[in-house]
PDB file of C-alpha atoms in Angstrom:
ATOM      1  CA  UNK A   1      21.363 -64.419  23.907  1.00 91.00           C
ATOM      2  CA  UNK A   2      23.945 -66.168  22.028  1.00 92.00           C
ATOM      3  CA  UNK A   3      22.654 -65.920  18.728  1.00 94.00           C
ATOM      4  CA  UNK A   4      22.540 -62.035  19.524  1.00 95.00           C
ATOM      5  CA  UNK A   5      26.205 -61.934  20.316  1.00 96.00           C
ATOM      6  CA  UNK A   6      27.021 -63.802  17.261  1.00 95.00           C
ATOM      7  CA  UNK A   7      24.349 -61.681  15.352  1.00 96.00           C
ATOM      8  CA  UNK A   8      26.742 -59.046  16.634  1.00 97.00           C
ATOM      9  CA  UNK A   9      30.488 -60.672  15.390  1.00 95.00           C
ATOM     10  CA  UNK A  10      29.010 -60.810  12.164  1.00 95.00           C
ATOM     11  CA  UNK A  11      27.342 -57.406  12.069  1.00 95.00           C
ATOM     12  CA  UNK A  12      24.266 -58.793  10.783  1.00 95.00           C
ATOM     13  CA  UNK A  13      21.830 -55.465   9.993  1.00 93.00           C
ATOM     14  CA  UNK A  14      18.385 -57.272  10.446  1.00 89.00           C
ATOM     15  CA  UNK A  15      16.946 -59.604  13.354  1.00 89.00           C
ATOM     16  CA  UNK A  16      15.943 -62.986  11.730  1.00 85.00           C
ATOM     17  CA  UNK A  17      18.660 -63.981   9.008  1.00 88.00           C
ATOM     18  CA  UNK A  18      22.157 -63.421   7.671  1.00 94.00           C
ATOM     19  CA  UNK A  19      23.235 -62.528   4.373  1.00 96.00           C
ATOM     20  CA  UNK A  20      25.906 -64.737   2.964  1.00 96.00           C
ATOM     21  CA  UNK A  21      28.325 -61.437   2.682  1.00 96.00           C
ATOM     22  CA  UNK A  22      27.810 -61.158   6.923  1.00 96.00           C
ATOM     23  CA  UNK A  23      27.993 -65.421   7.334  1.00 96.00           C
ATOM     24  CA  UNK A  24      31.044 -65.812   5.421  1.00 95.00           C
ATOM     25  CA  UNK A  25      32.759 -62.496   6.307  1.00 95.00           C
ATOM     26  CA  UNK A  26      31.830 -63.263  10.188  1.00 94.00           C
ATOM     27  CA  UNK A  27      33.119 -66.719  10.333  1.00 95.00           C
ATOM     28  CA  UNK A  28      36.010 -66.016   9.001  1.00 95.00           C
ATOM     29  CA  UNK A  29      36.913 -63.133  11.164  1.00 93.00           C
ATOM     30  CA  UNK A  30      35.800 -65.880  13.787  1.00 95.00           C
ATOM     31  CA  UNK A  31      37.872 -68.751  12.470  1.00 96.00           C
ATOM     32  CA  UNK A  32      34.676 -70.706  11.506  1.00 95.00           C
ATOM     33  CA  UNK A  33      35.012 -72.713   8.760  1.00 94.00           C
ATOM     34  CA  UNK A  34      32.329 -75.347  10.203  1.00 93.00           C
ATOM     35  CA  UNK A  35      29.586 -75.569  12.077  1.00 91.00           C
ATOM     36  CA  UNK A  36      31.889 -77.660  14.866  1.00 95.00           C
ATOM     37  CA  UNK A  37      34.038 -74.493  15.224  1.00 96.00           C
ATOM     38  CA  UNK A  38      31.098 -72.472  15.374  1.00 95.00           C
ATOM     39  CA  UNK A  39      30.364 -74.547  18.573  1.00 94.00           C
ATOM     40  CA  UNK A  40      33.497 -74.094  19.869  1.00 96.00           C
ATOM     41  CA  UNK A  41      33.364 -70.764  19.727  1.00 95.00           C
ATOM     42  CA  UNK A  42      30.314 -70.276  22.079  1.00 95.00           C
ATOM     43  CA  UNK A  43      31.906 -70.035  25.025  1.00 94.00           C
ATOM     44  CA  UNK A  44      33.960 -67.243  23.597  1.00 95.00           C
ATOM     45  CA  UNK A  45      31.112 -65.389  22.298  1.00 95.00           C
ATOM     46  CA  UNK A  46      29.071 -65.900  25.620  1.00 94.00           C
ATOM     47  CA  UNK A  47      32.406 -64.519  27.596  1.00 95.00           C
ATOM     48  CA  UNK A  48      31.986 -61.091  25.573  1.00 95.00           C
ATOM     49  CA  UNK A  49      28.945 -60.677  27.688  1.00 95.00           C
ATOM     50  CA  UNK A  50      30.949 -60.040  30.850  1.00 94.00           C
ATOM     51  CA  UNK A  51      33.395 -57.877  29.466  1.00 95.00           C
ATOM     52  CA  UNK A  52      32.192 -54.354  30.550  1.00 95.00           C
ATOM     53  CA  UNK A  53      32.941 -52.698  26.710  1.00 96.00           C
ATOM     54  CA  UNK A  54      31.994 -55.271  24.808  1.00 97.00           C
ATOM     55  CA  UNK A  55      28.742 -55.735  26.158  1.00 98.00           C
ATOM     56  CA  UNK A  56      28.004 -51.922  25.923  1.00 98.00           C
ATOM     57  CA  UNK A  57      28.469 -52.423  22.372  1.00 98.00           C
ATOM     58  CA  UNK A  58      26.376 -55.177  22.220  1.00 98.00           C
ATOM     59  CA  UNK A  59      23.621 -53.786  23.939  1.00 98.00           C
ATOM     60  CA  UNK A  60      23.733 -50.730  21.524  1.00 98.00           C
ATOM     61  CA  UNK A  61      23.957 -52.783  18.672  1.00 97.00           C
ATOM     62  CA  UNK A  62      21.005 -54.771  19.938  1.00 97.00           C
ATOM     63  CA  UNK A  63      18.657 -51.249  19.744  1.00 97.00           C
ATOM     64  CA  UNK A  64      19.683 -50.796  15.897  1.00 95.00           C
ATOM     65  CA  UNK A  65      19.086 -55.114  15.140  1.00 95.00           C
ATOM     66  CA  UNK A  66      15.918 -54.795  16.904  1.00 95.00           C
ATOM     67  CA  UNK A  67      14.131 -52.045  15.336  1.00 93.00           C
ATOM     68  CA  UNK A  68      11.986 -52.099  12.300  1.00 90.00           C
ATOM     69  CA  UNK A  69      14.392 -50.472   9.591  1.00 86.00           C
ATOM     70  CA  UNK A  70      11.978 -47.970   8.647  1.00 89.00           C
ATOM     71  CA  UNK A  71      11.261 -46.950  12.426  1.00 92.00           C
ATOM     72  CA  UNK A  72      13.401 -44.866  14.334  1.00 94.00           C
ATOM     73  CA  UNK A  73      12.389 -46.401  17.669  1.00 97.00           C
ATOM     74  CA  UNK A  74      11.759 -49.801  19.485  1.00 97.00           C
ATOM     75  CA  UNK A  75       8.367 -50.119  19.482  1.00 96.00           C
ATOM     76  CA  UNK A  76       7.446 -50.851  23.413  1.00 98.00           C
ATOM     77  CA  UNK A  77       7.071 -54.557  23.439  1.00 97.00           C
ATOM     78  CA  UNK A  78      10.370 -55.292  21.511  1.00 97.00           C
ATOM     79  CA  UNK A  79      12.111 -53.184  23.769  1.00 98.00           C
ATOM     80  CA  UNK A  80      11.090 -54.988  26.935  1.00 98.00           C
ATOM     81  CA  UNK A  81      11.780 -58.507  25.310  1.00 97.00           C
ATOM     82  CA  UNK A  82      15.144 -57.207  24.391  1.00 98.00           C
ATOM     83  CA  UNK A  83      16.270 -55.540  28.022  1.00 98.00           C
ATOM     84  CA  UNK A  84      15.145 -58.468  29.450  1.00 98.00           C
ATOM     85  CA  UNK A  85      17.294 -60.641  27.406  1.00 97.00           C
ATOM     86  CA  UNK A  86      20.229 -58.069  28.245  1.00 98.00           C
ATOM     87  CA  UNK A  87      20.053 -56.835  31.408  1.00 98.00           C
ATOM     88  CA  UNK A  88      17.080 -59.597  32.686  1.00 96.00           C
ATOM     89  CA  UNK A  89      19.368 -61.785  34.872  1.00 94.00           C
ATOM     90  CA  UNK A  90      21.981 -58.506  35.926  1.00 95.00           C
ATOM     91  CA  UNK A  91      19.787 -55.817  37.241  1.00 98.00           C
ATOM     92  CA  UNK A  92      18.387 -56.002  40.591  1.00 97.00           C
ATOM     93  CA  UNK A  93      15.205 -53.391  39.593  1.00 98.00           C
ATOM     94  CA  UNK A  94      15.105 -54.931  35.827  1.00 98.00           C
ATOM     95  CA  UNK A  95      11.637 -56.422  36.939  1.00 97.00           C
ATOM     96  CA  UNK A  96      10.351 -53.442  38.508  1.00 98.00           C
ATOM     97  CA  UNK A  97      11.423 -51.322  35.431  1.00 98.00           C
ATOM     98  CA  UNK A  98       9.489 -53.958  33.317  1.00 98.00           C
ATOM     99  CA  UNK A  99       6.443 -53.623  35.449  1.00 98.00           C
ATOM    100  CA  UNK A 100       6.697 -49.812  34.764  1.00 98.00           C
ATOM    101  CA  UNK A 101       7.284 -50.581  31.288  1.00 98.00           C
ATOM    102  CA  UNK A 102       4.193 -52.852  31.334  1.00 96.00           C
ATOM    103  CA  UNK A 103       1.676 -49.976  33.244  1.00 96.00           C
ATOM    104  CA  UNK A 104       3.422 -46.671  31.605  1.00 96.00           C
ATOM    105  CA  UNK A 105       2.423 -44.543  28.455  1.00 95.00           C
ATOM    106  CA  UNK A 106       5.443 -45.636  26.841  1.00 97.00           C
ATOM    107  CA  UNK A 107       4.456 -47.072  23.063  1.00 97.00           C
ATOM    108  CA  UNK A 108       8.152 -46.846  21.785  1.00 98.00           C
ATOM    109  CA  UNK A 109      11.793 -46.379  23.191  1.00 98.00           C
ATOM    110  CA  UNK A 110      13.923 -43.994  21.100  1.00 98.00           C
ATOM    111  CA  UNK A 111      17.565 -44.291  21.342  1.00 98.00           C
ATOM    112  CA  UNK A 112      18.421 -41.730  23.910  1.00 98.00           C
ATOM    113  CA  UNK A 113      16.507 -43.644  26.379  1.00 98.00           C
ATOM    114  CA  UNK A 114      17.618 -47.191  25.176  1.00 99.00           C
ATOM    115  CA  UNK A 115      21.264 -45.643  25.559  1.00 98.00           C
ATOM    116  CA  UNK A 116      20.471 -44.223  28.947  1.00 98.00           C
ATOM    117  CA  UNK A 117      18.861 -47.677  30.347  1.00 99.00           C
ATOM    118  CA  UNK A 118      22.473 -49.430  30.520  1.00 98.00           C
ATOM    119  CA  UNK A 119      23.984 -46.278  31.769  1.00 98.00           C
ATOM    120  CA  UNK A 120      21.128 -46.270  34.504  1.00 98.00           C
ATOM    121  CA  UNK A 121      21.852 -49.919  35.200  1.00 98.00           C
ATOM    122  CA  UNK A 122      25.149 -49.575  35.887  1.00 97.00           C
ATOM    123  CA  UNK A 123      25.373 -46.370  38.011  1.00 97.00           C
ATOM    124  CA  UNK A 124      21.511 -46.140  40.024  1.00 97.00           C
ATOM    125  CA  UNK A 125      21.852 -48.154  43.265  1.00 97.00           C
ATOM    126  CA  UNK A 126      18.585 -50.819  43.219  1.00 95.00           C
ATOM    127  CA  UNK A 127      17.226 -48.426  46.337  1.00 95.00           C
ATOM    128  CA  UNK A 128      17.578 -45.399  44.170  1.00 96.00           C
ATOM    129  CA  UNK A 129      19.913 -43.570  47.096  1.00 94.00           C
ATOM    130  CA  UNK A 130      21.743 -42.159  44.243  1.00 96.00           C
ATOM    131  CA  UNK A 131      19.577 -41.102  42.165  1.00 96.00           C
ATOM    132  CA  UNK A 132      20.425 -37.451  40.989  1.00 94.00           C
ATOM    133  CA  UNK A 133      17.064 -35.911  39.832  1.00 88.00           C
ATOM    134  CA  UNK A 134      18.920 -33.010  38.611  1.00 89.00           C
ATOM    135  CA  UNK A 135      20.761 -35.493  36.325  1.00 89.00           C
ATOM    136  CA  UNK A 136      20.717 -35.928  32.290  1.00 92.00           C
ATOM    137  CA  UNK A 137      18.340 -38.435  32.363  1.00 96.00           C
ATOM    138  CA  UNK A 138      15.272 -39.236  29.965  1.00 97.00           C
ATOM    139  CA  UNK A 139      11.915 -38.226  31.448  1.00 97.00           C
ATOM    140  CA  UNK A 140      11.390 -41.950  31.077  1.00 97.00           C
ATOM    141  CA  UNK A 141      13.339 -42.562  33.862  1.00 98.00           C
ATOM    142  CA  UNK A 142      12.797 -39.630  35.968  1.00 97.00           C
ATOM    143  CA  UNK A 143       9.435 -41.360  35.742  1.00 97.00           C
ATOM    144  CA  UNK A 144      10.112 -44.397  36.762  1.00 98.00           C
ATOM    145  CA  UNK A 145      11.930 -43.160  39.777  1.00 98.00           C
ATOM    146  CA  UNK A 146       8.975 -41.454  40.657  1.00 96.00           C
ATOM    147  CA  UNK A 147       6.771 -44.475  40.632  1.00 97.00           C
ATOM    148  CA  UNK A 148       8.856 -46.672  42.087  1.00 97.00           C
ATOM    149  CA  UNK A 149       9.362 -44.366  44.862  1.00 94.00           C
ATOM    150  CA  UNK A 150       5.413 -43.992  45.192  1.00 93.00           C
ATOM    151  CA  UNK A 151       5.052 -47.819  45.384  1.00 92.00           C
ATOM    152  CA  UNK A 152       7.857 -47.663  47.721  1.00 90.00           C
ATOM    153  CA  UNK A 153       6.234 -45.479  50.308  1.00 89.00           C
ATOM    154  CA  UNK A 154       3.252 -47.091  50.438  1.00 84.00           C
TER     155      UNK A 154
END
């Protein structure tokens, strides 16, 4: 997860490598002028992970890093890799959500619905007690809620 955050200081546009404009502008907005200090750094750069903002704007970032540049979505299988790098060790129903994932009709994730994971995250209780089905939410999750409440009953 750390090279994501750092793939997100230097506002690298594509998963797998850097360009030297985002390496050289990113270190030096991060002090880096060797790989030592580039070490050092880590803890900092793991530490934006727990701040509430900054991780939003990681995990948005992540959706736009992640996707093929000519797609507008995540296809399926990138998506799950990537929530489960982001919200994997957080979320109390991130493995029941992948599960869904795994079983559902879902080939892609579009943005709305990558958007509206986090925000789901954050605000759902694991039981689903506060679940609003007259919410905003993406059929995708008004889905899952279903299911899970099927497999909950039974």
């Amino acid at each position: 997860i750390i090279m994501l955050v750092l793939a997100w200081k230097l506002e690298a546009e594509s998963m797998g490598f850097f360009t030297k404009e985002e390496w050289l502008k990113g270190m030096t907005s991060l002090q880096c002028d060797c790989t030592e200090k580039l070490q050092s750094k880590f803890d900092f750069l793991r530490s934006q992970l727990n701040d509430i903002s900054s991780f939003k704007n990681i995990y948005r970032y992540a959706f736009d890093f992640a996707r093929e540049k000519d797609q507008r979505s995540l296809d399926i299988d990138t998506a799950k890799s990537m929530l489960a790098l982001l919200l994997g060790r957080t979320w109390p129903l991130f493995s029941v959500f992948y599960q869904y994932l795994e079983q559902s009709k879902y080939r892609v994730m579009n943005k709305d619905q990558w958007y509206n994971v986090l925000e789901f995250s954050r605000t759902v209780h694991a039981d689903l007690s506060n679940y609003d089905e007259d919410g905003a939410w993406p059929v995708l999750l008004d889905e899952f809620v279903e299911w899970q409440k099927v497999r909950q009953a039974s």
